[in-house]
GROMACS .gro file of C-alpha atoms in nm:
model
  515
    1MET     CA    1 -10.123   1.261   3.328
    2LYS     CA    2 -10.144   1.015   3.042
    3LYS     CA    3  -9.986   1.108   2.713
    4LEU     CA    4 -10.128   0.947   2.401
    5LEU     CA    5  -9.875   0.754   2.196
    6LEU     CA    6  -9.798   0.961   1.889
    7ILE     CA    7  -9.771   0.785   1.555
    8ILE     CA    8  -9.456   0.789   1.345
    9ALA     CA    9  -9.548   0.722   0.983
   10ILE     CA   10  -9.484   0.352   0.920
   11ALA     CA   11  -9.538   0.175   0.590
   12ALA     CA   12  -9.770  -0.124   0.581
   13ALA     CA   13  -9.477  -0.358   0.519
   14THR     CA   14  -9.260  -0.219   0.799
   15PRO     CA   15  -8.997  -0.465   0.922
   16ALA     CA   16  -9.069  -0.352   1.280
   17ILE     CA   17  -9.367  -0.594   1.303
   18ALA     CA   18  -9.156  -0.897   1.214
   19GLN     CA   19  -9.029  -1.164   1.451
   20TRP     CA   20  -8.666  -1.266   1.475
   21SER     CA   21  -8.512  -1.400   1.156
   22ASP     CA   22  -8.296  -1.713   1.130
   23ASN     CA   23  -8.114  -1.549   0.838
   24PRO     CA   24  -7.819  -1.320   0.928
   25ALA     CA   25  -7.881  -1.128   0.605
   26ALA     CA   26  -8.241  -1.043   0.708
   27ASN     CA   27  -8.244  -0.871   1.048
   28ILE     CA   28  -8.531  -0.678   1.205
   29GLN     CA   29  -8.525  -0.304   1.135
   30ILE     CA   30  -8.615  -0.122   1.457
   31SER     CA   31  -8.638   0.242   1.347
   32THR     CA   32  -8.823   0.374   1.043
   33GLU     CA   33  -8.657   0.715   1.078
   34ALA     CA   34  -8.289   0.804   1.068
   35VAL     CA   35  -8.144   0.822   1.419
   36TYR     CA   36  -7.858   1.005   1.589
   37ASP     CA   37  -7.814   0.911   1.954
   38TRP     CA   38  -7.968   0.575   2.052
   39SER     CA   39  -7.961   0.308   2.320
   40SER     CA   40  -8.152   0.002   2.439
   41ARG     CA   41  -8.221  -0.167   2.773
   42MET     CA   42  -8.392  -0.482   2.897
   43MET     CA   43  -8.702  -0.503   3.118
   44SER     CA   44  -8.766  -0.769   3.382
   45ASP     CA   45  -9.016  -0.955   3.159
   46SER     CA   46  -8.744  -0.995   2.885
   47SER     CA   47  -8.901  -0.726   2.665
   48PHE     CA   48  -8.663  -0.449   2.563
   49VAL     CA   49  -8.696  -0.074   2.511
   50VAL     CA   50  -8.520   0.124   2.240
   51TYR     CA   51  -8.456   0.497   2.275
   52TYR     CA   52  -8.347   0.714   1.985
   53ASN     CA   53  -8.362   1.077   1.879
   54ASN     CA   54  -8.409   1.240   1.544
   55PRO     CA   55  -8.391   1.605   1.431
   56SER     CA   56  -8.732   1.711   1.304
   57GLU     CA   57  -8.789   1.906   0.986
   58THR     CA   58  -8.831   2.249   1.146
   59VAL     CA   59  -8.505   2.447   1.172
   60ILE     CA   60  -8.525   2.759   1.388
   61TYR     CA   61  -8.306   3.033   1.532
   62GLN     CA   62  -8.099   3.104   1.220
   63ASP     CA   63  -7.983   2.743   1.177
   64THR     CA   64  -7.810   2.736   1.517
   65VAL     CA   65  -8.090   2.557   1.702
   66PHE     CA   66  -8.329   2.292   1.578
   67THR     CA   67  -8.594   2.071   1.731
   68ILE     CA   68  -8.518   1.708   1.821
   69LYS     CA   69  -8.768   1.428   1.872
   70HIS     CA   70  -8.694   1.189   2.158
   71ILE     CA   71  -8.858   0.855   2.085
   72LEU     CA   72  -8.918   0.531   2.278
   73MET     CA   73  -9.041   0.195   2.150
   74ARG     CA   74  -9.081  -0.128   2.346
   75TYR     CA   75  -9.046  -0.475   2.190
   76ASN     CA   76  -9.134  -0.821   2.318
   77SER     CA   77  -8.862  -1.084   2.350
   78ASP     CA   78  -8.965  -1.231   2.012
   79GLY     CA   79  -8.888  -0.901   1.838
   80THR     CA   80  -9.250  -0.786   1.793
   81PRO     CA   81  -9.370  -0.443   1.916
   82ALA     CA   82  -9.522  -0.438   2.266
   83TRP     CA   83  -9.673  -0.092   2.203
   84SER     CA   84  -9.903  -0.009   1.914
   85GLU     CA   85  -9.695   0.297   1.818
   86PRO     CA   86  -9.367   0.459   1.924
   87LEU     CA   87  -9.390   0.719   2.200
   88ILE     CA   88  -9.254   1.067   2.128
   89VAL     CA   89  -9.135   1.167   2.474
   90ALA     CA   90  -9.034   1.521   2.374
   91ASN     CA   91  -8.991   1.733   2.062
   92THR     CA   92  -8.792   2.033   2.178
   93PRO     CA   93  -8.535   2.288   2.051
   94ASN     CA   94  -8.168   2.208   2.091
   95ARG     CA   95  -7.836   2.350   1.977
   96GLU     CA   96  -7.633   2.208   1.692
   97TYR     CA   97  -7.596   1.840   1.764
   98VAL     CA   98  -7.279   1.722   1.938
   99MET     CA   99  -7.214   1.368   2.055
  100GLU     CA  100  -7.158   1.474   2.416
  101ASN     CA  101  -7.502   1.635   2.426
  102ILE     CA  102  -7.683   1.302   2.437
  103SER     CA  103  -7.989   1.202   2.635
  104LEU     CA  104  -7.963   0.949   2.913
  105PHE     CA  105  -8.209   0.661   2.907
  106PHE     CA  106  -8.235   0.396   3.181
  107ILE     CA  107  -8.486   0.161   3.348
  108ASP     CA  108  -8.533   0.110   3.723
  109ASN     CA  109  -8.612  -0.210   3.911
  110GLU     CA  110  -8.987  -0.152   3.870
  111ASP     CA  111  -8.957  -0.121   3.490
  112ASN     CA  112  -9.009   0.255   3.487
  113ILE     CA  113  -8.826   0.426   3.201
  114TYR     CA  114  -8.638   0.754   3.249
  115VAL     CA  115  -8.520   0.985   2.974
  116ASN     CA  116  -8.288   1.281   3.043
  117VAL     CA  117  -8.333   1.557   2.784
  118PRO     CA  118  -8.080   1.846   2.769
  119ASP     CA  119  -8.219   2.116   2.542
  120CYS     CA  120  -8.287   2.488   2.491
  121ARG     CA  121  -8.661   2.490   2.558
  122TYR     CA  122  -8.638   2.780   2.805
  123ASP     CA  123  -8.438   3.009   2.576
  124THR     CA  124  -8.548   3.203   2.267
  125PHE     CA  125  -8.389   3.390   1.979
  126GLU     CA  126  -8.454   3.720   2.159
  127THR     CA  127  -8.236   3.615   2.453
  128LEU     CA  128  -7.926   3.526   2.253
  129TRP     CA  129  -7.655   3.441   2.505
  130PRO     CA  130  -7.389   3.550   2.568
  131ALA     CA  131  -7.471   3.867   2.381
  132GLY     CA  132  -7.229   3.942   2.098
  133PHE     CA  133  -7.005   3.639   2.169
  134TYR     CA  134  -7.138   3.319   2.010
  135LYS     CA  135  -7.477   3.222   1.875
  136TRP     CA  136  -7.527   2.991   2.168
  137TYR     CA  137  -7.856   2.929   2.342
  138LYS     CA  138  -7.889   2.846   2.708
  139MET     CA  139  -7.946   2.482   2.787
  140SER     CA  140  -8.152   2.324   3.063
  141LEU     CA  141  -8.217   1.969   3.180
  142THR     CA  142  -8.555   1.792   3.194
  143VAL     CA  143  -8.630   1.438   3.312
  144TYR     CA  144  -8.923   1.219   3.201
  145LYS     CA  145  -9.060   0.909   3.374
  146ILE     CA  146  -9.261   0.659   3.168
  147ASN     CA  147  -9.408   0.326   3.280
  148LYS     CA  148  -9.388   0.004   3.077
  149GLU     CA  149  -9.724   0.077   2.912
  150GLY     CA  150  -9.592   0.404   2.770
  151VAL     CA  151  -9.770   0.639   3.014
  152GLN     CA  152  -9.594   0.963   3.113
  153ILE     CA  153  -9.587   0.938   3.495
  154TRP     CA  154  -9.440   1.288   3.541
  155GLY     CA  155  -9.658   1.451   3.276
  156ASP     CA  156  -9.604   1.554   2.916
  157THR     CA  157  -9.342   1.819   3.000
  158GLY     CA  158  -9.141   1.616   3.253
  159VAL     CA  159  -8.958   1.751   3.557
  160SER     CA  160  -8.723   2.047   3.508
  161ILE     CA  161  -8.399   2.030   3.709
  162ASP     CA  162  -8.277   2.382   3.632
  163LYS     CA  163  -8.439   2.646   3.407
  164SER     CA  164  -8.166   2.908   3.449
  165GLY     CA  165  -7.975   2.796   3.140
  166HIS     CA  166  -7.613   2.701   3.078
  167ALA     CA  167  -7.357   2.693   2.796
  168LEU     CA  168  -7.367   2.313   2.780
  169ILE     CA  169  -7.528   2.019   2.957
  170ALA     CA  170  -7.381   1.682   2.864
  171LEU     CA  171  -7.255   1.338   2.970
  172SER     CA  172  -7.544   1.262   3.204
  173ASN     CA  173  -7.582   0.950   3.416
  174ALA     CA  174  -7.842   0.828   3.666
  175ILE     CA  175  -7.933   0.555   3.913
  176ALA     CA  176  -8.246   0.447   4.102
  177LEU     CA  177  -8.219   0.409   4.481
  178GLU     CA  178  -8.400   0.157   4.702
  179ASN     CA  179  -8.635   0.429   4.830
  180GLY     CA  180  -8.779   0.484   4.478
  181SER     CA  181  -8.600   0.813   4.411
  182ILE     CA  182  -8.338   0.863   4.139
  183VAL     CA  183  -8.003   1.042   4.145
  184LEU     CA  184  -7.862   1.214   3.837
  185ALA     CA  185  -7.514   1.343   3.755
  186TRP     CA  186  -7.417   1.557   3.456
  187LEU     CA  187  -7.149   1.789   3.322
  188GLN     CA  188  -7.248   2.156   3.312
  189ASP     CA  189  -7.050   2.431   3.138
  190ASP     CA  190  -7.100   2.800   3.201
  191LEU     CA  191  -6.935   3.103   3.040
  192PHE     CA  192  -6.805   3.388   3.255
  193ASN     CA  193  -6.625   3.669   3.070
  194SER     CA  194  -6.554   3.435   2.778
  195THR     CA  195  -6.407   3.172   3.017
  196THR     CA  196  -6.563   2.827   3.036
  197VAL     CA  197  -6.622   2.690   3.386
  198SER     CA  198  -6.713   2.319   3.406
  199THR     CA  199  -6.904   2.168   3.696
  200THR     CA  200  -7.030   1.818   3.767
  201LYS     CA  201  -7.378   1.852   3.914
  202ILE     CA  202  -7.568   1.592   4.119
  203ALA     CA  203  -7.944   1.598   4.186
  204ARG     CA  204  -8.198   1.370   4.353
  205ILE     CA  205  -8.562   1.344   4.243
  206SER     CA  206  -8.834   1.168   4.444
  207SER     CA  207  -9.051   0.896   4.289
  208SER     CA  208  -9.330   1.155   4.253
  209GLY     CA  209  -9.108   1.398   4.058
  210GLU     CA  210  -9.002   1.643   4.330
  211VAL     CA  211  -8.649   1.782   4.298
  212LEU     CA  212  -8.513   1.719   4.649
  213TRP     CA  213  -8.167   1.872   4.613
  214VAL     CA  214  -7.901   1.980   4.361
  215LYS     CA  215  -7.532   2.011   4.448
  216ASP     CA  216  -7.185   2.042   4.292
  217LEU     CA  217  -6.939   1.754   4.294
  218SER     CA  218  -6.611   1.855   4.454
  219PRO     CA  219  -6.347   1.816   4.330
  220ALA     CA  220  -6.499   1.866   3.987
  221GLY     CA  221  -6.477   1.585   3.733
  222HIS     CA  222  -6.579   1.437   3.401
  223LEU     CA  223  -6.742   1.115   3.277
  224ALA     CA  224  -6.932   1.067   3.603
  225THR     CA  225  -7.097   0.726   3.651
  226LEU     CA  226  -7.330   0.636   3.941
  227VAL     CA  227  -7.362   0.298   4.111
  228ASN     CA  228  -7.572   0.182   4.406
  229GLY     CA  229  -7.398   0.211   4.743
  230GLY     CA  230  -7.657   0.022   4.950
  231SER     CA  231  -7.918   0.157   5.196
  232SER     CA  232  -8.023   0.429   4.946
  233GLN     CA  233  -7.666   0.557   4.924
  234PHE     CA  234  -7.475   0.593   4.599
  235ILE     CA  235  -7.118   0.596   4.469
  236ILE     CA  236  -7.002   0.827   4.190
  237VAL     CA  237  -6.695   0.734   3.985
  238TYR     CA  238  -6.538   1.002   3.765
  239MET     CA  239  -6.229   1.156   3.607
  240SER     CA  240  -6.086   1.436   3.819
  241GLY     CA  241  -5.870   1.709   3.670
  242ALA     CA  242  -5.832   1.837   3.314
  243ALA     CA  243  -5.997   1.568   3.100
  244LEU     CA  244  -5.747   1.590   2.814
  245LEU     CA  245  -5.428   1.611   3.018
  246SER     CA  246  -5.203   1.340   3.152
  247ASN     CA  247  -5.249   1.451   3.515
  248THR     CA  248  -5.612   1.338   3.520
  249THR     CA  249  -5.695   1.084   3.793
  250ILE     CA  250  -5.987   0.844   3.843
  251CYS     CA  251  -6.176   0.912   4.165
  252ALA     CA  252  -6.481   0.789   4.354
  253GLN     CA  253  -6.701   0.935   4.628
  254LYS     CA  254  -6.994   0.800   4.826
  255PHE     CA  255  -7.301   1.003   4.924
  256SER     CA  256  -7.608   0.952   5.138
  257ALA     CA  257  -7.959   0.994   5.002
  258GLY     CA  258  -7.952   1.344   5.148
  259GLY     CA  259  -7.648   1.440   4.941
  260ASN     CA  260  -7.396   1.429   5.227
  261THR     CA  261  -7.057   1.263   5.176
  262ALA     CA  262  -7.027   0.918   5.333
  263TRP     CA  263  -6.651   0.921   5.264
  264GLU     CA  264  -6.422   1.168   5.094
  265HIS     CA  265  -6.300   1.110   4.741
  266THR     CA  266  -6.074   0.809   4.687
  267GLU     CA  267  -5.828   0.781   4.399
  268LEU     CA  268  -5.856   0.462   4.194
  269TYR     CA  269  -5.585   0.553   3.944
  270ASN     CA  270  -5.312   0.816   3.961
  271ARG     CA  271  -5.034   0.727   3.720
  272GLY     CA  272  -5.126   0.964   3.438
  273GLY     CA  273  -5.078   0.860   3.079
  274PHE     CA  274  -5.426   0.909   2.940
  275PRO     CA  275  -5.438   0.973   2.563
  276SER     CA  276  -5.399   1.345   2.498
  277TYR     CA  277  -5.608   1.344   2.181
  278THR     CA  278  -5.937   1.211   2.315
  279LEU     CA  279  -6.141   1.168   2.630
  280PRO     CA  280  -6.030   0.855   2.816
  281SER     CA  281  -6.272   0.563   2.826
  282LEU     CA  282  -6.422   0.474   3.164
  283THR     CA  283  -6.642   0.168   3.223
  284VAL     CA  284  -6.802   0.099   3.562
  285LEU     CA  285  -6.957  -0.236   3.664
  286PRO     CA  286  -7.169  -0.242   3.984
  287VAL     CA  287  -7.095  -0.532   4.221
  288GLU     CA  288  -7.239  -0.612   4.564
  289ARG     CA  289  -6.951  -0.456   4.752
  290GLY     CA  290  -6.898  -0.151   4.528
  291ALA     CA  291  -6.778  -0.110   4.170
  292ILE     CA  292  -6.525  -0.252   3.924
  293VAL     CA  293  -6.380   0.026   3.706
  294SER     CA  294  -6.184  -0.019   3.380
  295TRP     CA  295  -6.002   0.219   3.144
  296SER     CA  296  -5.715   0.254   2.895
  297ALA     CA  297  -5.397   0.450   2.973
  298ASP     CA  298  -5.034   0.487   2.871
  299PRO     CA  299  -4.842   0.529   3.199
  300ASP     CA  300  -4.514   0.426   3.032
  301GLY     CA  301  -4.536   0.710   2.781
  302ASP     CA  302  -4.451   0.488   2.484
  303THR     CA  303  -4.774   0.575   2.289
  304TYR     CA  304  -4.904   0.220   2.340
  305GLU     CA  305  -5.206   0.215   2.572
  306ASP     CA  306  -5.279  -0.072   2.813
  307ALA     CA  307  -5.610  -0.189   2.959
  308PHE     CA  308  -5.652  -0.159   3.337
  309CYS     CA  309  -5.915  -0.220   3.604
  310SER     CA  310  -5.962  -0.147   3.974
  311TYR     CA  311  -6.211  -0.246   4.245
  312ILE     CA  312  -6.342   0.004   4.502
  313ASP     CA  313  -6.568  -0.123   4.781
  314ARG     CA  314  -6.851   0.055   4.961
  315TYR     CA  315  -6.613   0.179   5.231
  316GLY     CA  316  -6.385   0.362   4.988
  317GLU     CA  317  -6.110   0.098   5.002
  318LEU     CA  318  -5.926  -0.041   4.698
  319VAL     CA  319  -5.968  -0.419   4.701
  320PHE     CA  320  -5.694  -0.508   4.452
  321ALA     CA  321  -5.339  -0.507   4.590
  322ASN     CA  322  -5.213  -0.295   4.300
  323GLY     CA  323  -5.359   0.021   4.457
  324VAL     CA  324  -5.372   0.333   4.239
  325SER     CA  325  -5.177   0.162   3.961
  326GLY     CA  326  -5.469  -0.068   3.878
  327VAL     CA  327  -5.450  -0.425   3.749
  328LYS     CA  328  -5.319  -0.460   3.394
  329LEU     CA  329  -5.565  -0.684   3.209
  330GLY     CA  330  -5.330  -0.792   2.932
  331HIS     CA  331  -5.031  -0.675   2.738
  332ALA     CA  332  -4.857  -0.762   2.414
  333PRO     CA  333  -4.560  -0.535   2.329
  334TYR     CA  334  -4.618  -0.281   2.055
  335THR     CA  335  -4.993  -0.322   2.056
  336ARG     CA  336  -5.247  -0.066   2.170
  337GLN     CA  337  -5.541  -0.167   2.391
  338PHE     CA  338  -5.861   0.034   2.364
  339SER     CA  339  -6.167   0.075   2.587
  340PRO     CA  340  -6.197  -0.244   2.795
  341THR     CA  341  -6.558  -0.333   2.872
  342GLY     CA  342  -6.685  -0.616   3.087
  343VAL     CA  343  -6.966  -0.811   3.249
  344TYR     CA  344  -6.993  -0.923   3.611
  345ASP     CA  345  -7.075  -1.289   3.680
  346LYS     CA  346  -7.232  -1.270   4.026
  347ALA     CA  347  -7.287  -1.643   4.064
  348ASN     CA  348  -6.922  -1.732   4.006
  349GLY     CA  349  -6.761  -1.417   4.149
  350CYS     CA  350  -6.564  -1.307   3.843
  351ILE     CA  351  -6.556  -1.047   3.566
  352TYR     CA  352  -6.508  -1.107   3.193
  353TYR     CA  353  -6.341  -0.830   2.995
  354THR     CA  354  -6.289  -0.766   2.627
  355TRP     CA  355  -6.113  -0.495   2.429
  356ARG     CA  356  -5.970  -0.414   2.088
  357GLU     CA  357  -5.597  -0.436   2.030
  358SER     CA  358  -5.417  -0.281   1.734
  359THR     CA  359  -5.076  -0.199   1.597
  360GLY     CA  360  -4.945   0.155   1.624
  361GLY     CA  361  -5.115   0.269   1.306
  362GLU     CA  362  -5.432   0.070   1.381
  363THR     CA  363  -5.416  -0.112   1.046
  364TRP     CA  364  -5.391  -0.457   1.209
  365ASN     CA  365  -5.653  -0.531   1.476
  366SER     CA  366  -5.769  -0.807   1.708
  367ILE     CA  367  -6.018  -0.866   1.992
  368THR     CA  368  -5.896  -1.000   2.327
  369GLY     CA  369  -6.087  -1.158   2.617
  370GLN     CA  370  -5.988  -1.195   2.982
  371LYS     CA  371  -6.131  -1.341   3.303
  372ILE     CA  372  -6.046  -1.189   3.643
  373ASN     CA  373  -6.160  -1.281   3.993
  374LEU     CA  374  -6.262  -1.041   4.270
  375SER     CA  375  -5.911  -1.051   4.415
  376GLY     CA  376  -5.759  -0.906   4.097
  377GLU     CA  377  -5.609  -1.232   3.970
  378LEU     CA  378  -5.599  -1.290   3.593
  379LEU     CA  379  -5.746  -1.635   3.524
  380TRP     CA  380  -5.692  -1.680   3.146
  381ASN     CA  381  -5.313  -1.646   3.141
  382GLU     CA  382  -5.145  -1.309   3.154
  383ASN     CA  383  -5.234  -1.206   2.801
  384GLY     CA  384  -5.595  -1.321   2.788
  385ILE     CA  385  -5.733  -1.514   2.491
  386LEU     CA  386  -5.780  -1.419   2.127
  387ILE     CA  387  -6.143  -1.369   2.029
  388ALA     CA  388  -6.062  -1.233   1.683
  389PRO     CA  389  -5.705  -1.283   1.550
  390MET     CA  390  -5.465  -1.001   1.465
  391LEU     CA  391  -5.527  -0.939   1.095
  392GLU     CA  392  -5.507  -0.644   0.858
  393ARG     CA  393  -5.866  -0.530   0.884
  394ARG     CA  394  -6.089  -0.343   1.127
  395VAL     CA  395  -6.272  -0.511   1.417
  396ASP     CA  396  -6.460  -0.297   1.665
  397TYR     CA  397  -6.744  -0.252   1.918
  398PRO     CA  398  -6.646  -0.555   2.129
  399SER     CA  399  -6.870  -0.649   2.421
  400VAL     CA  400  -6.928  -0.954   2.640
  401GLN     CA  401  -7.229  -1.112   2.816
  402ILE     CA  402  -7.274  -1.442   3.005
  403ASP     CA  403  -7.515  -1.731   2.948
  404SER     CA  404  -7.718  -1.930   3.203
  405ALA     CA  405  -7.413  -2.135   3.306
  406GLY     CA  406  -7.174  -1.841   3.334
  407ASN     CA  407  -6.999  -1.899   3.000
  408PRO     CA  408  -6.902  -1.570   2.830
  409CYS     CA  409  -7.024  -1.478   2.482
  410PHE     CA  410  -6.826  -1.211   2.297
  411PHE     CA  411  -6.975  -0.987   2.029
  412TYR     CA  412  -6.804  -0.766   1.771
  413LEU     CA  413  -6.822  -0.628   1.416
  414GLU     CA  414  -6.562  -0.702   1.150
  415ASN     CA  415  -6.490  -0.519   0.826
  416TYR     CA  416  -6.431  -0.661   0.478
  417PRO     CA  417  -6.712  -0.756   0.452
  418ARG     CA  418  -6.900  -0.594   0.742
  419THR     CA  419  -7.010  -0.887   0.958
  420GLY     CA  420  -7.141  -0.926   1.313
  421TYR     CA  421  -7.010  -1.218   1.520
  422ALA     CA  422  -7.115  -1.381   1.845
  423GLN     CA  423  -6.857  -1.618   1.991
  424LYS     CA  424  -6.906  -1.825   2.306
  425HIS     CA  425  -6.618  -1.957   2.518
  426ALA     CA  426  -6.594  -2.194   2.813
  427SER     CA  427  -6.573  -2.017   3.148
  428THR     CA  428  -6.309  -2.261   3.271
  429ASP     CA  429  -6.022  -2.233   3.025
  430GLY     CA  430  -6.153  -1.983   2.767
  431SER     CA  431  -6.172  -2.242   2.489
  432GLU     CA  432  -6.409  -2.161   2.203
  433LEU     CA  433  -6.749  -2.338   2.207
  434TRP     CA  434  -6.905  -2.188   1.895
  435LYS     CA  435  -6.897  -1.883   1.669
  436THR     CA  436  -7.204  -1.745   1.490
  437THR     CA  437  -7.266  -1.480   1.227
  438PHE     CA  438  -7.569  -1.272   1.329
  439THR     CA  439  -7.562  -1.004   1.059
  440THR     CA  440  -7.407  -0.944   0.718
  441LEU     CA  441  -7.554  -0.597   0.665
  442SER     CA  442  -7.299  -0.365   0.506
  443GLY     CA  443  -7.259  -0.029   0.678
  444SER     CA  444  -7.328  -0.171   1.026
  445GLU     CA  445  -7.186   0.026   1.320
  446ALA     CA  446  -7.218   0.098   1.694
  447LEU     CA  447  -7.300  -0.255   1.807
  448LYS     CA  448  -7.462  -0.296   2.152
  449THR     CA  449  -7.575  -0.621   2.314
  450LEU     CA  450  -7.838  -0.677   2.583
  451PRO     CA  451  -7.788  -0.923   2.873
  452TYR     CA  452  -7.884  -1.290   2.841
  453ILE     CA  453  -8.250  -1.361   2.924
  454ASN     CA  454  -8.520  -1.590   2.784
  455ASN     CA  455  -8.256  -1.822   2.629
  456GLN     CA  456  -8.110  -1.551   2.407
  457TRP     CA  457  -7.903  -1.239   2.367
  458ILE     CA  458  -8.026  -0.942   2.161
  459ALA     CA  459  -7.779  -0.743   1.952
  460LEU     CA  460  -7.862  -0.395   1.819
  461TRP     CA  461  -7.666  -0.175   1.583
  462GLY     CA  462  -7.696   0.116   1.342
  463LYS     CA  463  -7.673   0.079   0.966
  464ASN     CA  464  -7.583   0.357   0.726
  465GLY     CA  465  -7.872   0.375   0.481
  466GLY     CA  466  -7.704   0.638   0.263
  467ASN     CA  467  -7.652   1.015   0.300
  468ASP     CA  468  -7.520   0.944   0.652
  469ASN     CA  469  -7.868   0.837   0.766
  470ILE     CA  470  -7.843   0.569   1.036
  471TYR     CA  471  -8.126   0.319   1.095
  472LEU     CA  472  -8.148   0.070   1.382
  473TYR     CA  473  -8.147  -0.307   1.335
  474ALA     CA  474  -8.166  -0.597   1.581
  475GLN     CA  475  -8.113  -0.973   1.591
  476ASN     CA  476  -8.132  -1.244   1.855
  477ILE     CA  477  -7.863  -1.503   1.921
  478ARG     CA  478  -7.976  -1.811   2.111
  479GLU     CA  479  -7.768  -1.994   2.372
  480ASP     CA  480  -7.679  -2.269   2.126
  481GLY     CA  481  -7.562  -2.027   1.857
  482THR     CA  482  -7.875  -2.036   1.641
  483LEU     CA  483  -8.078  -1.734   1.535
  484GLY     CA  484  -8.454  -1.680   1.522
  485ASN     CA  485  -8.685  -1.913   1.714
  486GLY     CA  486  -8.420  -2.181   1.753
  487SER     CA  487  -8.562  -2.424   1.495
  488GLY     CA  488  -8.331  -2.318   1.214
  489ILE     CA  489  -7.989  -2.452   1.124
  490SER     CA  490  -7.698  -2.309   1.319
  491VAL     CA  491  -7.487  -2.062   1.124
  492ALA     CA  492  -7.185  -2.126   1.347
  493GLU     CA  493  -6.856  -2.130   1.160
  494GLU     CA  494  -6.488  -2.186   1.218
  495LEU     CA  495  -6.253  -1.912   1.336
  496PRO     CA  496  -6.027  -1.767   1.068
  497ALA     CA  497  -5.682  -1.923   1.073
  498LEU     CA  498  -5.467  -1.758   1.340
  499LEU     CA  499  -5.136  -1.602   1.257
  500LYS     CA  500  -4.901  -1.872   1.387
  501SER     CA  501  -4.575  -1.690   1.330
  502THR     CA  502  -4.445  -1.360   1.204
  503SER     CA  503  -4.114  -1.188   1.174
  504ASN     CA  504  -4.265  -0.853   1.267
  505LYS     CA  505  -4.223  -0.779   1.637
  506ASN     CA  506  -4.553  -0.591   1.640
  507PHE     CA  507  -4.742  -0.920   1.646
  508SER     CA  508  -4.539  -1.118   1.902
  509ILE     CA  509  -4.703  -1.237   2.224
  510THR     CA  510  -4.509  -1.238   2.549
  511ALA     CA  511  -4.585  -1.284   2.916
  512ASN     CA  512  -4.762  -0.996   3.089
  513PRO     CA  513  -4.684  -0.887   3.446
  514THR     CA  514  -5.001  -0.775   3.625
  515ALA     CA  515  -4.831  -0.518   3.848
   0.00000   0.00000   0.00000
């Protein structure tokens, strides 16, 4: 059933119709409404799709539930809209917004778009639940499938996974299998006699929208991520145990398309030491033989986290010799390493990682890069390379992508003033090739970068437009460091002067054992 594209009011001079700018102070504005959760992904034709949601004006259920619009817009590689108007996928009631209660958005190999929507559409004020305990409303999960033209393949109301209702549905993830079906995983909380019971659920939906099966993941876990396991099988990587306690481990299991286990759960990391004040980070990169997994942990108990990674193949075996300790990606004493994220270079058989490092109080910060091969060997010395030097200011949202020759390009935001940087390095020795400013918009945050295609990368971020209203902006960065259509003058600039010496031990660099 085709759903007409609904119009969001857009002024005649909207920046969304503009092409890429060669001026880092004049980026394309993607959203005309304030956004909360958002994401973007690339299609095979180098166009890209932006998903975002926005609470609508109508507040219902005594201010405890409100309706949220879930919106898609597709853009061509030159930054112009590919659709005439944004598509409102759903506009449904939800509980008070929490960051964990986000919608999943992903694109399969045939450029079909999927949006996971957890909401309260099947509950009403009259069925307040649990009665007399909290003003909570039961949540359910609905999945939408949209083709690249913006047509709702599974209808205007999507496919419901479970209408029975739960205390919370959050942290969803999904993958498309070779047979055209998709598999979803999500965290589900239920209340029994005022006790919260958490379950990780897995479901498979056929290409036509039929729910084929739903099952519980055992042992239960958090932060589940799915990767392809070959032959329509899949691997799920997750945190097992209490998510905020030091005894949490990182596990993986493999399942057949029918939901049967292909091998029992394997531990990737079991040394404890996850931060007790926040959910640990967990990044999973699919590779041909399985998945590369990275995280931050403090196994030494000295309140200084380190960045680690591990490699699990499709047979449940750990490829790296370090076993459940993981490979330490880099270490400088008395610095904290946060949330390593990477990109897989298939052609050259290596992974590039980047992460933020800081002092104990996080007042001095830097960005580090590292290259590792598929045997777990660190290739850019034991400490990696400096992308942004250790200075007294904030740098955050680091990410890395590769160009056509396999050279890594690192992206990050820096405070004082708020500036977005793209910085390309040689794949061989990590030496810097160029550094470019792609935005100077104050209030920029939550930077995300799309993979290299069509001779460019596309960076997207939110900007605080006042009153905590976030609007989306985007900019392209070409392979040579220029912005726009490539005819402008490069805005590449020199790196700030590095700190060459210091008497403070917090900033010293020493050799890093990888064991």
